[in-house]
């Protein structure tokens, strides 16, 4: 199994969620994060003093999938999250050794 | 003559009876009216006797008695109502200025960081409470219990007339005046609270508040409003641009210097790290509360509402106060847009407040264009001096020094422009004397506190936030 | 004689009519005065004629005429103004006490957890609305429509004089009194709302509010302020430490007992799990709103402002009210510092409120040191009894029981210390009678609601939070 | 006769002296009283001379003089106090309506999303400031400086009497009236601010505000309150259901149409994506502030408090206003429970406000059951029309159009039910004329702004939030 | 070493924390997340308009443990987080290559 | 590629960010978390009742880097985040199988 972790723009969440639910994805976990990459922060003024806003709000999606689904999921996310502008984010894939569903105790692919 | 006197007595009884049944107070009317009755009787008799002794005819004597009674009737109701109006002005003005304590609290909790919000709330509740206590214990008499032209009043608690005593010799009830004046001293302490926020030790701040509200503010207050030397000199400060706002500002400045800037605020090479406030809506609410309260602050500083002239002046003060604030806000808004390309709302909030402080020294005499001018310059002052203070590494969390000290000086200096009875020189003397006294005395108090109990929290507590370190209650707790 | 009497009556009616239609605003003084003048002249002539008919000398007749004129001038203007002042007192006091509804809402939304904030806001909007409705429908007449010494008034809606009727026989306009008293009953319901927060079912709470504001509060209110048996007995409760605050507290106590504690609040071995409030600044704002509103609550409970004595008493009440609150806050602050080493700001907020409740039973007679003492003990009460209630597993979310019930009892019991006309025994009788009635009646209502529609949300909904479960709108929604 | 005259003069001097020393105003008494003195003297002498010339006996002459003086004394104090009361009504009403600016700000910052909160705060501070400025510069005279039956007033700044001049010929001080009326125009602009929130460009909105508060509102205001053609026609709108609330609503509707809905609000197939507000407690606070302020809004629109009839009417207005709001809230609450099974608190907030708007056109004549009915229908209107507007893809962020426009029309149309002097046809004419003018004129202004500086932020800025895009200061910043 | 990542219901946190501290777990990191899985969101009404609440608040626990402890920790979490109702959450196990304690610079198992 | 995940004290963020930007790090994602470890919580009093504050606010940094950079990045973070006091935090390193840049679709090292 794989864990697909995507950093996306907050405004793309609905798009991605809809695209994924059309595919075979059973669940997802989302958290609010801030980040920077190519898209550097910008300077802001507060009470006359300039300061750097280094981090830009993003959302982090974590989706556990069967190993063979990973590539497909990545491309679905890529397509639905893309706005073409800098700061669109990244998709990371990790190996996921084991999954347990708390309610039933099922493990492995069936627990996804 | 007896028959006349009897008639008189009968008439007075009639008047008396009417008053008893018509004056809809519940308990005290009887006393009032019996006093009234005997007074009227005496006056009528005296006038009539005097006339007769002077060789008047009985008709003339009757007429003299009636004249005297007519005039006393006029006096009783005219005077009664005037005194009620005056007292009512203090009561309404008083609750409006008391409400400014909430305004300062919202403004300041909104402008400090999330981790210091509970502390700011606590400090402001505590200072308002202490101000009341100290102003009762000694403040009011230090301020108003002195001799004309003097430097300090007397040291004794305030005393209010007994329940039902109903005296209002000064033209208003003493307790209403105390209440109104007490709310002013609380405002002064609130100013300091905002400036030294996010790093001052709770109990040190409260100790400073005790001295400020019991002694420092009342002393300089005595010089002017207590009839002291400055007032004899001709200094003019209608509602306290200097006596309230600058005094708060000077005490805050001393505090900021002795406590030092928040850790991390000023870096190398003049770099400034802004520390944005936790809640803009609360800061905005605070500004609106203050704006509302200012109608009490300036309006009730007319000190009387018992004549048409007085109430018309109060109206004029309301209009001028409102428009000066508007001019301050709009000026600040335009300036920050021009200078920074974005409209920092905290600057606009400070601009409105600076407009209010500026007009406070003379909200009555300016015509509207002058009021707008005075407020607008106040707004400009904050836009230009807030970054200046940062250059000087004076870390004033909420902008108290630009708003209250600098705009307060401006407002006081510009009084002679619209008020013929004042002079620029005298204004300068007043500002300097009060400034020097307050700054030096405050510095001494801060210094003593620094070397004794300490005025600043530990670096660790400051990083952690005062809410966790000293209060134990987070302002907005999470899971 | 009859013709003379008729003339008189006619003249007075004419004068009244002129005053009503001509004096107020836009009409011109000239008309008023010429009309007034001829009316006065007529009255004078009538009086003089009457005197002559009764065989008076011309001098006596003149004097009678002048007496009549003087008295009518005094009556018309003295009485008119006194009635306006009294009504104005109710209106200002009324909007200040109405404002306390917002204060309770802010206090309570600040002290409940984030997931129950919208529900708390809704409950408090609804209860204020219901209080108005019920107090109009029956409450006011249940309270004020009874016979002296009685137990209950009549069951009928309130009736206000027609527009323009301008009657103020009671010395004030009826509608202004209704408005003022209505705001009090809303305060009572707000107290309950805070105590049972975070687990009560919305509609069950509102049903309880209907009974409380329409029936329970008005009944015990009748006993004292409605001129009922307690007032005949000599019980004394100036502005409602018992009639408002303790009544709210007893109803809250019954509610807390029947609804039970929030899940997870009390663990095994007396372990208490605190559930910190969602917003300290809002709770602080609530306290300041309540503090401000209390000047209306206590001050306007003087019920009259038409004499200098009355307005001076109101001033005294303002000062005492303010200082008792200050003493409550400071006492709570010092005590929590000493006991817990940190200054829990929610305790200080409760301390100030307890000071206010304590002084409410008698804000007029105490001299300042007594007012401070009364308030300080109030502040101490909350510090010591809040943990005590937790020991008893009485889960009072906002501290309503310590603040309103316990400090209310204290304030009422201590009245005889400064008010000679009262006795400790009578105070105890009043407190016990009102307490017993309210607690038992409330318990019955809660019980009926429990076995019928249910008074507590499901465990699941409670865990989820009432905002999601019953409102559908989160207080602070996220992405 | 000379001796009588001398006596008289002496008596008048006595009166004069008493007044000077007893009337506790500080500065202006001398002028007032010397005027009073000479007036009294002249009147007494004239009356006495006239009587003698007409062949009166000396006694009759004395009596005539005394009558004249009595009446003038009555005038001076009766009239003085009436004018003070009237002005005081405007001042208290004024600060209460001014406070509504804070109410709108809290309501609207609470109902916009987190990312647009600072912008909403800024817009509302700015519009209140601009309203004051424009209403001084031209608005007040456009509205009140016209001829009876006319269409527009004159274009000139407002002028207030000099300090100490003490004129109140209109029965109240001009500046107090200006202040009160100014707060109304600010309310109108606040209504627009809420509707177009979250996507309007700051400076475009402010430009619209300049025209609305300086010109549009004053013109339609002139038609009715300025004594223009509608008032001659017999149109009736006591405190401004149409003149204030609907005008704001029409301007808002035009704005909403020209600016368009927020991105993402309306999807395909009539799908609506709700965008929940950032803070329910702040929205609730806003509602309570508005509710409180409405007592000034409706109560002080009685325009006079100098007679018992007036103050009793104000009391009746307070009661009706409060109960209509309560009925609006309760009706909305019951309806949303029945329709949606959960009680959306924002609907209840809007319901209370709609109740207030509905009763505003006639808060005096309805008996309580009618007031409840009027308010209840207002509450129902918001429940049914808020989703309707969404169907029409009119994106009104805070519900300004249902609350202010629709309930405003309802309130104005129902006036004839309880007010005999009005007709449904005239009401309809007034509503239509004012609606047509405001909607068309507003549309033109929005259109001009759209094609010139642009009225809508970029899509990117809208997604980012206006706080970051245009203000640079987040409302609730994080780490 | 392994990283155990669990998504649980917010109301179970105390339970899990207590259960874990009774075992040999030295530390834990928690964050607020939202998610969906079998437990779909629900519809809500705001101002008369229906909308889908797709994400439900959850807590994410991250616990780094020695490799051989992982199974034990998973079952402790499973037991203490279970409510038996839908939405109880999932437990994921990842391989953890390296750990460093910032304060001391220790690495590996001793750094846990 | 590796994912370096660091739990640090909130007050050290600026320090770490500056140290990293001086190195060859192109991006970072930060989230607010709470945690405990050696540094246990403390007790607090609320309205007279004692309660344990078990979790202390921390920040979690996630940084995807080329495999050979990982050790360097770990030591930069270690040095810049260290305050020497308990609760300084931990640095975890995971294997990262795949990275995709959403905007361009680039994958692997060039997508970092
Ligand atoms: N090396 C990295 N490690 C962790 N997160 C990263 C890294 N690079 C980018 N991110 C995350 O992805 C977001 C978008 O990346 P950025 O480089 O700005 O956009 P783009 O991929 O379109 O060039 C950043 O805000 C950050 O949260
Ligand atoms: N495939 C997945 N990837 C990531 N997180 C998931 C996945 N499935 C479920 N989750 C997380 O676990 C939570 C509970 O899962 P859910 O399926 O609703 O409950 P249960 O496991 O009891 O059936 C979700 O809210 C989500 O945060
Ligand atoms: N085993 C662990 N698994 C996950 N996070 C941990 C673990 N141990 C510590 N942490 C995180 O690191 C933070 C600091 O760890 P702590 O042990 O308190 O400090 P130190 O490493 O200086 O001894 C904790 O608050 C927690 O967030």
PDB file of N, CA and C and ligand atoms in Angstrom, chain A residues 3 25-30 62-65 101-103 111-112, chain E residues 7 33-40 56 58 85-90 92, ligand 2:
ATOM      1  N   UNK A   3       0.955   5.641   0.703  1.00  0.00           N
ATOM      2  CA  UNK A   3       0.296   6.835   1.191  1.00  0.00           C
ATOM      3  C   UNK A   3       0.638   7.976   0.248  1.00  0.00           C
ATOM      4  N   UNK A  25     -11.341   5.974  -4.579  1.00  0.00           N
ATOM      5  CA  UNK A  25     -10.736   6.345  -3.297  1.00  0.00           C
ATOM      6  C   UNK A  25     -11.788   6.318  -2.185  1.00  0.00           C
ATOM      7  N   UNK A  26     -11.463   5.651  -1.103  1.00  0.00           N
ATOM      8  CA  UNK A  26     -12.448   5.436  -0.049  1.00  0.00           C
ATOM      9  C   UNK A  26     -12.379   6.442   1.096  1.00  0.00           C
ATOM     10  N   UNK A  27     -11.274   7.127   1.159  1.00  0.00           N
ATOM     11  CA  UNK A  27     -11.162   8.026   2.299  1.00  0.00           C
ATOM     12  C   UNK A  27     -10.031   9.005   2.102  1.00  0.00           C
ATOM     13  N   UNK A  28      -9.990   9.981   2.973  1.00  0.00           N
ATOM     14  CA  UNK A  28      -8.971  11.019   2.845  1.00  0.00           C
ATOM     15  C   UNK A  28      -8.882  11.757   4.167  1.00  0.00           C
ATOM     16  N   UNK A  29      -7.711  12.267   4.455  1.00  0.00           N
ATOM     17  CA  UNK A  29      -7.549  13.083   5.647  1.00  0.00           C
ATOM     18  C   UNK A  29      -6.890  14.397   5.218  1.00  0.00           C
ATOM     19  N   UNK A  30      -7.427  15.503   5.718  1.00  0.00           N
ATOM     20  CA  UNK A  30      -6.969  16.827   5.282  1.00  0.00           C
ATOM     21  C   UNK A  30      -6.494  17.632   6.480  1.00  0.00           C
ATOM     22  N   UNK A  62      -3.913  13.520   2.810  1.00  0.00           N
ATOM     23  CA  UNK A  62      -3.260  12.227   2.953  1.00  0.00           C
ATOM     24  C   UNK A  62      -4.259  11.153   2.566  1.00  0.00           C
ATOM     25  N   UNK A  63      -3.846  10.316   1.618  1.00  0.00           N
ATOM     26  CA  UNK A  63      -4.753   9.310   1.081  1.00  0.00           C
ATOM     27  C   UNK A  63      -4.021   7.983   1.011  1.00  0.00           C
ATOM     28  N   UNK A  64      -4.525   7.027   1.757  1.00  0.00           N
ATOM     29  CA  UNK A  64      -3.919   5.691   1.706  1.00  0.00           C
ATOM     30  C   UNK A  64      -4.598   4.896   0.601  1.00  0.00           C
ATOM     31  N   UNK A  65      -3.797   4.305  -0.275  1.00  0.00           N
ATOM     32  CA  UNK A  65      -4.370   3.567  -1.412  1.00  0.00           C
ATOM     33  C   UNK A  65      -3.637   2.246  -1.608  1.00  0.00           C
ATOM     34  N   UNK A 101      -8.077  -0.827  10.425  1.00  0.00           N
ATOM     35  CA  UNK A 101      -9.315  -0.066  10.642  1.00  0.00           C
ATOM     36  C   UNK A 101      -9.683  -0.238  12.105  1.00  0.00           C
ATOM     37  N   UNK A 102      -9.768   0.863  12.792  1.00  0.00           N
ATOM     38  CA  UNK A 102      -9.980   0.801  14.244  1.00  0.00           C
ATOM     39  C   UNK A 102     -11.279   0.108  14.595  1.00  0.00           C
ATOM     40  N   UNK A 103     -12.330   0.435  13.886  1.00  0.00           N
ATOM     41  CA  UNK A 103     -13.654  -0.082  14.223  1.00  0.00           C
ATOM     42  C   UNK A 103     -13.718  -1.610  14.166  1.00  0.00           C
ATOM     43  N   UNK A 111      -8.717  -2.779   4.696  1.00  0.00           N
ATOM     44  CA  UNK A 111      -8.923  -1.744   5.720  1.00  0.00           C
ATOM     45  C   UNK A 111      -8.948  -0.344   5.117  1.00  0.00           C
ATOM     46  N   UNK A 112      -8.564  -0.228   3.880  1.00  0.00           N
ATOM     47  CA  UNK A 112      -8.469   1.119   3.287  1.00  0.00           C
ATOM     48  C   UNK A 112      -9.840   1.775   3.159  1.00  0.00           C
TER      49      UNK A 112
ATOM     50  N   UNK E   7      -5.544   7.957  12.877  1.00  0.00           N
ATOM     51  CA  UNK E   7      -6.605   8.966  12.754  1.00  0.00           C
ATOM     52  C   UNK E   7      -7.710   8.519  13.708  1.00  0.00           C
ATOM     53  N   UNK E  33      -7.151  17.405  12.259  1.00  0.00           N
ATOM     54  CA  UNK E  33      -7.358  17.177  10.833  1.00  0.00           C
ATOM     55  C   UNK E  33      -8.853  17.015  10.590  1.00  0.00           C
ATOM     56  N   UNK E  34      -9.220  16.942   9.325  1.00  0.00           N
ATOM     57  CA  UNK E  34     -10.594  16.587   8.976  1.00  0.00           C
ATOM     58  C   UNK E  34     -10.519  15.452   7.972  1.00  0.00           C
ATOM     59  N   UNK E  35     -11.532  14.621   7.925  1.00  0.00           N
ATOM     60  CA  UNK E  35     -11.434  13.507   6.995  1.00  0.00           C
ATOM     61  C   UNK E  35     -12.770  12.930   6.636  1.00  0.00           C
ATOM     62  N   UNK E  36     -12.717  12.043   5.682  1.00  0.00           N
ATOM     63  CA  UNK E  36     -13.894  11.227   5.447  1.00  0.00           C
ATOM     64  C   UNK E  36     -13.426   9.845   5.050  1.00  0.00           C
ATOM     65  N   UNK E  37     -14.330   8.883   5.123  1.00  0.00           N
ATOM     66  CA  UNK E  37     -14.001   7.513   4.756  1.00  0.00           C
ATOM     67  C   UNK E  37     -15.334   6.825   4.548  1.00  0.00           C
ATOM     68  N   UNK E  38     -15.547   5.754   5.248  1.00  0.00           N
ATOM     69  CA  UNK E  38     -16.874   5.151   5.216  1.00  0.00           C
ATOM     70  C   UNK E  38     -17.896   6.147   5.742  1.00  0.00           C
ATOM     71  N   UNK E  39     -17.472   6.830   6.795  1.00  0.00           N
ATOM     72  CA  UNK E  39     -18.349   7.851   7.356  1.00  0.00           C
ATOM     73  C   UNK E  39     -18.319   9.076   6.452  1.00  0.00           C
ATOM     74  N   UNK E  40     -19.332   9.105   5.584  1.00  0.00           N
ATOM     75  CA  UNK E  40     -19.417  10.272   4.717  1.00  0.00           C
ATOM     76  C   UNK E  40     -19.870  11.457   5.557  1.00  0.00           C
ATOM     77  N   UNK E  56     -15.158  15.550   8.380  1.00  0.00           N
ATOM     78  CA  UNK E  56     -15.511  15.450   9.785  1.00  0.00           C
ATOM     79  C   UNK E  56     -14.235  15.623  10.601  1.00  0.00           C
ATOM     80  N   UNK E  58     -11.256  15.133  12.956  1.00  0.00           N
ATOM     81  CA  UNK E  58     -10.574  13.986  13.562  1.00  0.00           C
ATOM     82  C   UNK E  58      -9.271  14.484  14.175  1.00  0.00           C
ATOM     83  N   UNK E  85     -18.433   2.586  16.446  1.00  0.00           N
ATOM     84  CA  UNK E  85     -19.299   3.270  15.481  1.00  0.00           C
ATOM     85  C   UNK E  85     -18.493   3.669  14.265  1.00  0.00           C
ATOM     86  N   UNK E  86     -19.177   3.865  13.194  1.00  0.00           N
ATOM     87  CA  UNK E  86     -18.513   4.261  11.963  1.00  0.00           C
ATOM     88  C   UNK E  86     -17.743   5.563  12.200  1.00  0.00           C
ATOM     89  N   UNK E  87     -16.590   5.670  11.530  1.00  0.00           N
ATOM     90  CA  UNK E  87     -15.786   6.875  11.682  1.00  0.00           C
ATOM     91  C   UNK E  87     -14.737   6.764  12.768  1.00  0.00           C
ATOM     92  N   UNK E  88     -14.524   5.555  13.265  1.00  0.00           N
ATOM     93  CA  UNK E  88     -13.546   5.378  14.342  1.00  0.00           C
ATOM     94  C   UNK E  88     -12.120   5.657  13.895  1.00  0.00           C
ATOM     95  N   UNK E  89     -11.869   5.515  12.613  1.00  0.00           N
ATOM     96  CA  UNK E  89     -10.567   5.905  12.112  1.00  0.00           C
ATOM     97  C   UNK E  89      -9.674   4.749  11.715  1.00  0.00           C
ATOM     98  N   UNK E  90      -8.413   5.093  11.414  1.00  0.00           N
ATOM     99  CA  UNK E  90      -7.480   4.119  10.864  1.00  0.00           C
ATOM    100  C   UNK E  90      -6.131   4.284  11.531  1.00  0.00           C
ATOM    101  N   UNK E  92      -2.099   3.745  10.550  1.00  0.00           N
ATOM    102  CA  UNK E  92      -1.140   3.480   9.485  1.00  0.00           C
ATOM    103  C   UNK E  92       0.243   3.270  10.101  1.00  0.00           C
TER     104      UNK E  92
HETATM  105  N1  LIG G   2      -7.910   5.842   2.586  1.00  0.00           N
HETATM  106  C1  LIG G   2      -7.744   6.730   3.553  1.00  0.00           C
HETATM  107  N2  LIG G   2      -6.689   7.560   3.481  1.00  0.00           N
HETATM  108  C2  LIG G   2      -6.498   8.481   4.433  1.00  0.00           C
HETATM  109  N3  LIG G   2      -7.303   8.636   5.482  1.00  0.00           N
HETATM  110  C3  LIG G   2      -8.372   7.848   5.597  1.00  0.00           C
HETATM  111  C4  LIG G   2      -8.639   6.864   4.630  1.00  0.00           C
HETATM  112  N4  LIG G   2      -9.766   6.238   4.988  1.00  0.00           N
HETATM  113  C5  LIG G   2     -10.177   6.801   6.146  1.00  0.00           C
HETATM  114  N5  LIG G   2      -9.338   7.785   6.515  1.00  0.00           N
HETATM  115  C6  LIG G   2      -9.439   8.611   7.711  1.00  0.00           C
HETATM  116  O1  LIG G   2     -10.039   7.883   8.760  1.00  0.00           O
HETATM  117  C7  LIG G   2     -11.247   8.499   9.213  1.00  0.00           C
HETATM  118  C8  LIG G   2     -12.257   7.463   9.585  1.00  0.00           C
HETATM  119  O2  LIG G   2     -12.504   6.575   8.507  1.00  0.00           O
HETATM  120  P1  LIG G   2     -13.944   5.932   8.207  1.00  0.00           P
HETATM  121  O3  LIG G   2     -13.803   5.091   7.011  1.00  0.00           O
HETATM  122  O4  LIG G   2     -14.971   7.043   8.177  1.00  0.00           O
HETATM  123  O5  LIG G   2     -14.257   5.090   9.497  1.00  0.00           O
HETATM  124  P2  LIG G   2     -14.141   3.542   9.721  1.00  0.00           P
HETATM  125  O6  LIG G   2     -12.696   3.272   9.565  1.00  0.00           O
HETATM  126  O7  LIG G   2     -14.682   3.361  11.096  1.00  0.00           O
HETATM  127  O8  LIG G   2     -14.983   2.919   8.661  1.00  0.00           O
HETATM  128  C9  LIG G   2     -11.639   9.398   8.060  1.00  0.00           C
HETATM  129  O9  LIG G   2     -12.403  10.505   8.530  1.00  0.00           O
HETATM  130  C10 LIG G   2     -10.330   9.800   7.478  1.00  0.00           C
HETATM  131  O10 LIG G   2      -9.774  10.929   8.204  1.00  0.00           O
END
